[in-house]
Amino acid sequence: MRIELEKRPQASKLYGFVSPLLALGLTLIAGVIMFALLGKNPIEALDAFFIEPLMEVWSLHELAVKAGPLILIAVGLSVCYRSNNWNIGAEGQFTMGAIAGSILPVVFSDWHSPVVLPLMLIMGAIGGALFAAIPALLKAHFNTNEILTSLMLVYIAQLFLDWLVRGAWRDPQGMNFPVSRDFAPEAVLPAIWEESGRAHWAFAFAIIAAVLVWFMMKYTLRGFEIVVLGQAERAGRFAGFSSRKMIWFSFLFSGALAGLAGISEVSGSIGHLQPAISPGYGFTAIIVAFLGRLNPLGIIASGLVLALTYLGGEAAQLSLGVSDKVTRMFQGLLLFFVLSCDTLIYYKIRILWSRVHSPIGKSA
């Protein structure tokens, strides 16, 4: 028996729809096996992960808090990936956006004005875009692999943040803890429905960005250019599109959204800078982008699903006593199955049965 993958003459629309659902189903099956091996009741574990976080209003707010940065980053990454530019460093751009946007409330803490928060958001987006410009420059002008450069820059951003909060930006009144001073009230991103929970405007930014990018991709020349260059760069050049300009646009755009997510998270959820400001949003957003089929509207749904794994992971730690690594395991399994099931879109599986013929020897 031999198993082969035969390329489909045309991508299957049916499997394009079924693939993420199949990936989710396989992830749940793998989760059942994982919890059983850990000695936990799989039904109780899945209930803690995916049902309990949806039963209270305050937990729905927490879901929105975690989904906001995931959706915002993933929408930017979808533009990169559809243009065939592989930005893997959104986590670093998220961090640098948080740092750039925090300059006003940390360094100029005595400045109290209604324009502080809008300027923080703008500076955060610019900070993320400028950090994304580094791998864009290296790829566009030196043909450097953007996967490696963008990924390595993540560690530079994280170490730079750690150096700041332990040094120049450490709060003098913080009892020697590695945190910056708390943001003033006018530098805090307000809650959307303060009476019922702490979900803030970053979630609204994410939904607005997803809708606008969906419109751009579907109805504008820029969206058409992204699709053409991503699918057939040579054809795009014949049409007069510049692949070098697209590298710059896609990286700056995705970096800006990641930076906006970073300063929104720090301003809305944390209230100051600290060594760890992200549970891995920039990397998880890659899963969000692919699970949403690189479609901004699909990314909204997949962002909520991945946010649920964060929230459910915290609930499972309390109710089941499992490690926080279980959350990462779930997310890793989901990415694995998403990429594996995507094979069905472009290939069909053929099983070939062959008989073994033994040669008939001649007698001496």
Short mmCIF file of C-alpha atoms in Angstrom, two decimals:
data_model
loop_
_atom_site.label_atom_id
_atom_site.label_comp_id
_atom_site.label_asym_id
_atom_site.label_seq_id
_atom_site.Cartn_x
_atom_site.Cartn_y
_atom_site.Cartn_z
CA MET A 1 0.00 0.00 0.00
CA ARG A 2 1.25 3.45 -0.89
CA ILE A 3 -0.29 6.83 0.02
CA GLU A 4 0.21 9.75 -2.36
CA LEU A 5 -0.91 13.36 -2.46
CA GLU A 6 -2.25 14.37 -5.86
CA LYS A 7 -2.52 18.10 -6.53
CA ARG A 8 -6.02 19.23 -7.31
CA PRO A 9 -6.48 21.09 -10.61
CA GLN A 10 -8.43 23.69 -8.64
CA ALA A 11 -8.55 24.45 -4.91
CA SER A 12 -11.57 22.81 -3.31
CA LYS A 13 -14.08 25.33 -1.94
CA LEU A 14 -15.77 22.59 0.08
CA TYR A 15 -12.57 21.64 1.89
CA GLY A 16 -11.75 25.31 2.28
CA PHE A 17 -14.88 25.59 4.43
CA VAL A 18 -14.55 22.22 6.17
CA SER A 19 -10.81 22.44 6.92
CA PRO A 20 -10.93 24.75 9.98
CA LEU A 21 -13.92 22.87 11.40
CA LEU A 22 -12.07 19.58 10.97
CA ALA A 23 -9.00 21.10 12.63
CA LEU A 24 -11.08 22.18 15.62
CA GLY A 25 -12.63 18.72 15.90
CA LEU A 26 -9.24 17.00 15.77
CA THR A 27 -7.90 19.42 18.37
CA LEU A 28 -10.75 18.52 20.73
CA ILE A 29 -10.09 14.80 20.21
CA ALA A 30 -6.39 15.35 20.90
CA GLY A 31 -7.38 17.37 23.99
CA VAL A 32 -9.49 14.50 25.30
CA ILE A 33 -6.53 12.14 24.91
CA MET A 34 -4.16 14.66 26.53
CA PHE A 35 -6.36 15.19 29.60
CA ALA A 36 -6.91 11.45 29.96
CA LEU A 37 -3.13 10.91 29.98
CA LEU A 38 -2.84 13.65 32.63
CA GLY A 39 -5.30 11.74 34.79
CA LYS A 40 -8.08 14.34 34.45
CA ASN A 41 -11.69 13.79 33.48
CA PRO A 42 -11.78 14.89 29.80
CA ILE A 43 -15.42 16.04 29.99
CA GLU A 44 -14.77 18.21 33.05
CA ALA A 45 -11.57 19.54 31.51
CA LEU A 46 -13.22 20.55 28.22
CA ASP A 47 -16.11 22.08 30.17
CA ALA A 48 -13.61 24.17 32.17
CA PHE A 49 -11.81 25.20 29.00
CA PHE A 50 -14.68 26.04 26.67
CA ILE A 51 -17.96 26.32 28.60
CA GLU A 52 -17.33 27.85 32.03
CA PRO A 53 -15.70 31.05 30.64
CA LEU A 54 -18.90 31.80 28.71
CA MET A 55 -21.33 31.54 31.62
CA GLU A 56 -20.74 34.91 33.35
CA VAL A 57 -20.92 38.48 32.04
CA TRP A 58 -17.58 39.43 33.58
CA SER A 59 -15.88 36.49 31.87
CA LEU A 60 -17.28 37.62 28.52
CA HIS A 61 -15.56 40.93 29.16
CA GLU A 62 -12.33 39.05 29.85
CA LEU A 63 -12.84 37.19 26.58
CA ALA A 64 -13.05 40.53 24.75
CA VAL A 65 -9.92 41.78 26.56
CA LYS A 66 -7.91 38.81 25.29
CA ALA A 67 -9.50 38.69 21.84
CA GLY A 68 -8.80 42.37 21.08
CA PRO A 69 -5.01 42.17 20.62
CA LEU A 70 -5.24 38.76 18.92
CA ILE A 71 -7.67 40.04 16.27
CA LEU A 72 -5.82 43.33 15.78
CA ILE A 73 -2.45 41.64 15.26
CA ALA A 74 -3.87 38.82 13.11
CA VAL A 75 -5.64 41.25 10.76
CA GLY A 76 -2.31 42.93 10.04
CA LEU A 77 -0.55 39.60 9.61
CA SER A 78 -3.22 38.46 7.14
CA VAL A 79 -2.20 41.31 4.81
CA CYS A 80 1.44 40.23 5.10
CA TYR A 81 0.77 36.57 4.49
CA ARG A 82 -1.60 37.12 1.57
CA SER A 83 1.10 39.22 -0.09
CA ASN A 84 3.61 36.39 0.50
CA ASN A 85 5.60 38.28 3.14
CA TRP A 86 6.14 36.23 6.29
CA ASN A 87 6.17 38.49 9.30
CA ILE A 88 6.79 36.24 12.32
CA GLY A 89 7.87 39.08 14.62
CA ALA A 90 4.54 40.60 15.62
CA GLU A 91 5.33 39.86 19.26
CA GLY A 92 8.31 42.21 19.06
CA GLN A 93 6.30 44.86 17.22
CA PHE A 94 3.62 44.55 19.91
CA THR A 95 6.29 45.17 22.57
CA MET A 96 7.90 48.12 20.79
CA GLY A 97 4.49 49.68 20.21
CA ALA A 98 3.82 49.44 23.93
CA ILE A 99 7.17 51.07 24.69
CA ALA A 100 6.77 53.88 22.16
CA GLY A 101 3.23 54.64 23.28
CA SER A 102 4.30 54.69 26.92
CA ILE A 103 6.82 57.52 26.46
CA LEU A 104 4.24 60.19 27.29
CA PRO A 105 2.75 58.68 30.50
CA VAL A 106 6.16 57.54 31.79
CA VAL A 107 8.68 60.20 30.73
CA PHE A 108 6.26 63.14 30.61
CA SER A 109 4.06 62.05 33.48
CA ASP A 110 3.38 65.65 34.56
CA TRP A 111 1.61 66.44 31.27
CA HIS A 112 -2.13 66.09 31.80
CA SER A 113 -4.22 66.69 28.69
CA PRO A 114 -7.09 65.05 26.77
CA VAL A 115 -4.75 64.61 23.79
CA VAL A 116 -2.38 62.32 25.73
CA LEU A 117 -4.28 59.10 25.00
CA PRO A 118 -4.75 59.72 21.24
CA LEU A 119 -1.06 60.61 20.94
CA MET A 120 -0.14 57.44 22.83
CA LEU A 121 -2.13 55.31 20.39
CA ILE A 122 -0.54 57.04 17.39
CA MET A 123 2.96 56.70 18.84
CA GLY A 124 2.32 53.03 19.61
CA ALA A 125 1.31 52.34 16.00
CA ILE A 126 4.35 54.25 14.73
CA GLY A 127 6.66 52.35 17.09
CA GLY A 128 5.38 48.99 15.87
CA ALA A 129 5.64 50.08 12.23
CA LEU A 130 9.21 51.32 12.62
CA PHE A 131 10.28 48.08 14.25
CA ALA A 132 8.64 46.12 11.41
CA ALA A 133 10.53 48.32 8.95
CA ILE A 134 13.79 46.58 9.90
CA PRO A 135 12.94 43.16 8.37
CA ALA A 136 11.19 44.98 5.51
CA LEU A 137 14.40 46.89 4.72
CA LEU A 138 16.52 43.76 4.94
CA LYS A 139 14.23 41.79 2.63
CA ALA A 140 13.49 44.54 0.12
CA HIS A 141 17.09 45.67 -0.39
CA PHE A 142 19.28 42.76 0.74
CA ASN A 143 17.00 39.77 0.02
CA THR A 144 17.31 38.60 3.63
CA ASN A 145 14.93 35.93 4.91
CA GLU A 146 12.21 37.87 6.73
CA ILE A 147 11.16 34.90 8.85
CA LEU A 148 14.52 34.81 10.61
CA THR A 149 15.03 38.55 10.96
CA SER A 150 11.55 39.33 12.23
CA LEU A 151 11.69 36.44 14.70
CA MET A 152 15.10 37.37 16.11
CA LEU A 153 13.98 40.97 16.61
CA VAL A 154 11.34 39.71 19.06
CA TYR A 155 14.02 38.91 21.61
CA ILE A 156 15.66 42.31 21.14
CA ALA A 157 12.35 44.04 21.86
CA GLN A 158 11.66 41.93 24.94
CA LEU A 159 15.15 42.47 26.36
CA PHE A 160 14.90 46.20 25.66
CA LEU A 161 11.61 46.37 27.59
CA ASP A 162 13.18 44.43 30.48
CA TRP A 163 16.17 46.81 30.52
CA LEU A 164 13.89 49.86 30.58
CA VAL A 165 11.65 48.80 33.45
CA ARG A 166 14.61 47.65 35.52
CA GLY A 167 16.58 50.81 34.78
CA ALA A 168 15.69 54.23 33.41
CA TRP A 169 11.90 53.79 33.52
CA ARG A 170 11.61 51.99 36.85
CA ASP A 171 9.13 53.64 39.19
CA PRO A 172 11.07 55.40 42.00
CA GLN A 173 8.07 54.77 44.28
CA GLY A 174 7.71 51.12 43.21
CA MET A 175 9.63 49.59 46.14
CA ASN A 176 12.35 48.40 43.73
CA PHE A 177 9.97 46.24 41.66
CA PRO A 178 10.73 46.21 37.89
CA VAL A 179 7.70 48.26 36.79
CA SER A 180 7.21 51.76 35.43
CA ARG A 181 5.08 54.36 37.15
CA ASP A 182 1.32 53.85 36.85
CA PHE A 183 -0.33 55.68 34.00
CA ALA A 184 -2.34 58.79 34.86
CA PRO A 185 -6.15 58.52 34.39
CA GLU A 186 -6.06 60.45 31.10
CA ALA A 187 -3.53 57.92 29.75
CA VAL A 188 -5.74 54.88 30.45
CA LEU A 189 -7.87 53.40 27.67
CA PRO A 190 -11.44 53.52 29.01
CA ALA A 191 -13.75 50.54 29.39
CA ILE A 192 -16.62 50.12 26.94
CA TRP A 193 -19.22 49.03 29.53
CA GLU A 194 -17.60 49.89 32.83
CA GLU A 195 -20.65 48.83 34.87
CA SER A 196 -20.44 45.17 33.86
CA GLY A 197 -16.73 44.51 33.23
CA ARG A 198 -13.35 45.80 32.13
CA ALA A 199 -13.47 45.21 28.36
CA HIS A 200 -11.90 48.31 26.83
CA TRP A 201 -11.82 49.98 23.44
CA ALA A 202 -9.04 47.78 22.04
CA PHE A 203 -11.72 45.23 21.16
CA ALA A 204 -13.63 47.91 19.24
CA PHE A 205 -10.40 48.91 17.46
CA ALA A 206 -9.92 45.27 16.44
CA ILE A 207 -13.43 44.91 14.99
CA ILE A 208 -13.15 48.21 13.11
CA ALA A 209 -9.73 47.24 11.72
CA ALA A 210 -11.05 43.84 10.59
CA VAL A 211 -14.01 45.40 8.74
CA LEU A 212 -11.85 48.08 7.08
CA VAL A 213 -9.21 45.58 5.96
CA TRP A 214 -11.93 43.25 4.64
CA PHE A 215 -13.29 46.18 2.59
CA MET A 216 -9.78 47.03 1.36
CA MET A 217 -9.07 43.47 0.29
CA LYS A 218 -12.40 43.03 -1.48
CA TYR A 219 -13.09 46.37 -3.12
CA THR A 220 -9.89 48.38 -3.60
CA LEU A 221 -6.96 48.30 -5.99
CA ARG A 222 -4.57 47.87 -3.07
CA GLY A 223 -6.36 44.69 -2.04
CA PHE A 224 -6.21 43.38 -5.62
CA GLU A 225 -2.49 44.19 -5.70
CA ILE A 226 -1.91 42.26 -2.47
CA VAL A 227 -3.69 39.18 -3.82
CA VAL A 228 -1.98 39.24 -7.24
CA LEU A 229 1.54 39.71 -5.87
CA GLY A 230 0.91 37.06 -3.24
CA GLN A 231 -0.30 34.46 -5.71
CA ALA A 232 1.84 35.24 -8.76
CA GLU A 233 4.57 37.82 -8.26
CA ARG A 234 5.64 37.66 -11.91
CA ALA A 235 2.11 38.37 -13.11
CA GLY A 236 1.96 41.29 -10.66
CA ARG A 237 5.12 42.79 -12.13
CA PHE A 238 3.61 42.54 -15.62
CA ALA A 239 0.59 44.43 -14.26
CA GLY A 240 2.88 47.20 -13.02
CA PHE A 241 2.81 46.29 -9.32
CA SER A 242 6.01 46.61 -7.31
CA SER A 243 6.89 43.68 -5.06
CA ARG A 244 9.40 45.86 -3.19
CA LYS A 245 6.75 48.47 -2.37
CA MET A 246 4.43 45.67 -1.26
CA ILE A 247 7.08 44.39 1.16
CA TRP A 248 7.25 47.84 2.74
CA PHE A 249 3.48 48.31 2.81
CA SER A 250 2.64 44.91 4.31
CA PHE A 251 5.30 45.06 7.01
CA LEU A 252 4.58 48.64 8.02
CA PHE A 253 0.84 47.98 8.06
CA SER A 254 1.05 44.81 10.13
CA GLY A 255 3.63 46.39 12.45
CA ALA A 256 1.38 49.40 13.01
CA LEU A 257 -1.57 47.23 14.02
CA ALA A 258 0.65 45.13 16.30
CA GLY A 259 2.02 48.31 17.89
CA LEU A 260 -1.50 49.66 18.38
CA ALA A 261 -2.42 46.36 20.06
CA GLY A 262 0.62 46.70 22.33
CA ILE A 263 -0.10 50.19 23.64
CA SER A 264 -3.83 49.35 23.93
CA GLU A 265 -3.02 46.32 26.07
CA VAL A 266 -0.66 48.27 28.34
CA SER A 267 -2.97 51.28 28.62
CA GLY A 268 -6.26 49.40 28.89
CA SER A 269 -5.45 46.19 30.78
CA ILE A 270 -2.20 46.68 32.72
CA GLY A 271 -1.83 50.41 33.47
CA HIS A 272 2.00 50.42 33.46
CA LEU A 273 4.98 48.77 31.82
CA GLN A 274 6.45 45.60 33.27
CA PRO A 275 8.87 42.92 32.02
CA ALA A 276 6.05 40.69 30.71
CA ILE A 277 3.17 42.46 28.97
CA SER A 278 2.03 39.65 26.66
CA PRO A 279 1.24 35.95 27.14
CA GLY A 280 2.38 35.41 23.56
CA TYR A 281 -0.28 37.34 21.63
CA GLY A 282 2.04 37.97 18.68
CA PHE A 283 2.71 34.27 18.12
CA THR A 284 -0.84 33.12 18.86
CA ALA A 285 -2.10 35.67 16.31
CA ILE A 286 -0.38 33.58 13.61
CA ILE A 287 -2.73 30.71 14.51
CA VAL A 288 -5.65 33.15 14.55
CA ALA A 289 -4.79 34.39 11.05
CA PHE A 290 -4.61 30.92 9.52
CA LEU A 291 -7.62 29.56 11.39
CA GLY A 292 -9.56 32.54 10.01
CA ARG A 293 -8.43 31.61 6.48
CA LEU A 294 -6.53 34.95 6.25
CA ASN A 295 -9.95 36.61 5.95
CA PRO A 296 -10.41 39.59 8.30
CA LEU A 297 -14.00 38.63 9.11
CA GLY A 298 -13.03 35.03 9.74
CA ILE A 299 -10.23 36.30 11.98
CA ILE A 300 -12.82 37.86 14.32
CA ALA A 301 -14.32 34.40 14.96
CA SER A 302 -10.97 32.64 15.25
CA GLY A 303 -9.67 35.37 17.56
CA LEU A 304 -12.54 34.71 19.95
CA VAL A 305 -11.81 30.97 19.82
CA LEU A 306 -8.13 31.43 20.66
CA ALA A 307 -8.98 33.98 23.35
CA LEU A 308 -11.22 31.33 24.85
CA THR A 309 -8.23 28.97 25.14
CA TYR A 310 -6.40 31.62 27.20
CA LEU A 311 -9.41 32.20 29.43
CA GLY A 312 -10.21 28.48 29.67
CA GLY A 313 -6.59 27.70 30.46
CA GLU A 314 -6.72 30.04 33.45
CA ALA A 315 -9.98 28.43 34.62
CA ALA A 316 -8.52 24.94 34.20
CA GLN A 317 -5.49 25.87 36.27
CA LEU A 318 -7.76 26.80 39.16
CA SER A 319 -10.37 24.05 38.90
CA LEU A 320 -8.22 21.14 37.68
CA GLY A 321 -4.76 22.07 38.90
CA VAL A 322 -3.14 21.67 35.47
CA SER A 323 -0.14 23.64 34.24
CA ASP A 324 -0.44 26.78 32.13
CA LYS A 325 1.56 24.85 29.50
CA VAL A 326 -1.67 23.02 28.67
CA THR A 327 -2.94 26.23 27.04
CA ARG A 328 0.14 26.41 24.82
CA MET A 329 -0.29 22.73 24.01
CA PHE A 330 -3.88 23.34 22.89
CA GLN A 331 -2.80 26.26 20.71
CA GLY A 332 0.08 24.29 19.22
CA LEU A 333 -2.20 21.36 18.41
CA LEU A 334 -4.68 23.71 16.78
CA LEU A 335 -2.00 25.25 14.54
CA PHE A 336 -0.70 21.78 13.64
CA PHE A 337 -4.14 20.51 12.66
CA VAL A 338 -5.03 23.72 10.79
CA LEU A 339 -1.92 23.48 8.62
CA SER A 340 -2.35 19.73 8.19
CA CYS A 341 -6.00 19.99 7.19
CA ASP A 342 -5.17 22.74 4.73
CA THR A 343 -3.50 20.02 2.69
CA LEU A 344 -6.99 18.81 1.77
CA ILE A 345 -7.69 22.11 0.04
CA TYR A 346 -4.90 21.73 -2.49
CA TYR A 347 -4.32 17.98 -2.58
CA LYS A 348 -6.40 14.84 -2.57
CA ILE A 349 -5.23 11.64 -0.96
CA ARG A 350 -4.76 8.57 -3.13
CA ILE A 351 -4.16 5.09 -1.74
CA LEU A 352 -2.38 2.85 -4.22
CA TRP A 353 -2.42 -0.91 -3.80
CA SER A 354 0.33 -2.77 -5.59
CA ARG A 355 0.96 -6.48 -5.82
CA VAL A 356 4.36 -7.87 -5.16
CA HIS A 357 5.45 -10.19 -7.98
CA SER A 358 8.26 -12.62 -7.27
CA PRO A 359 10.33 -13.63 -10.27
CA ILE A 360 10.01 -17.30 -11.35
CA GLY A 361 13.43 -18.82 -11.37
CA LYS A 362 14.58 -21.31 -13.97
CA SER A 363 15.73 -24.73 -12.85
CA ALA A 364 19.35 -25.55 -13.46
#
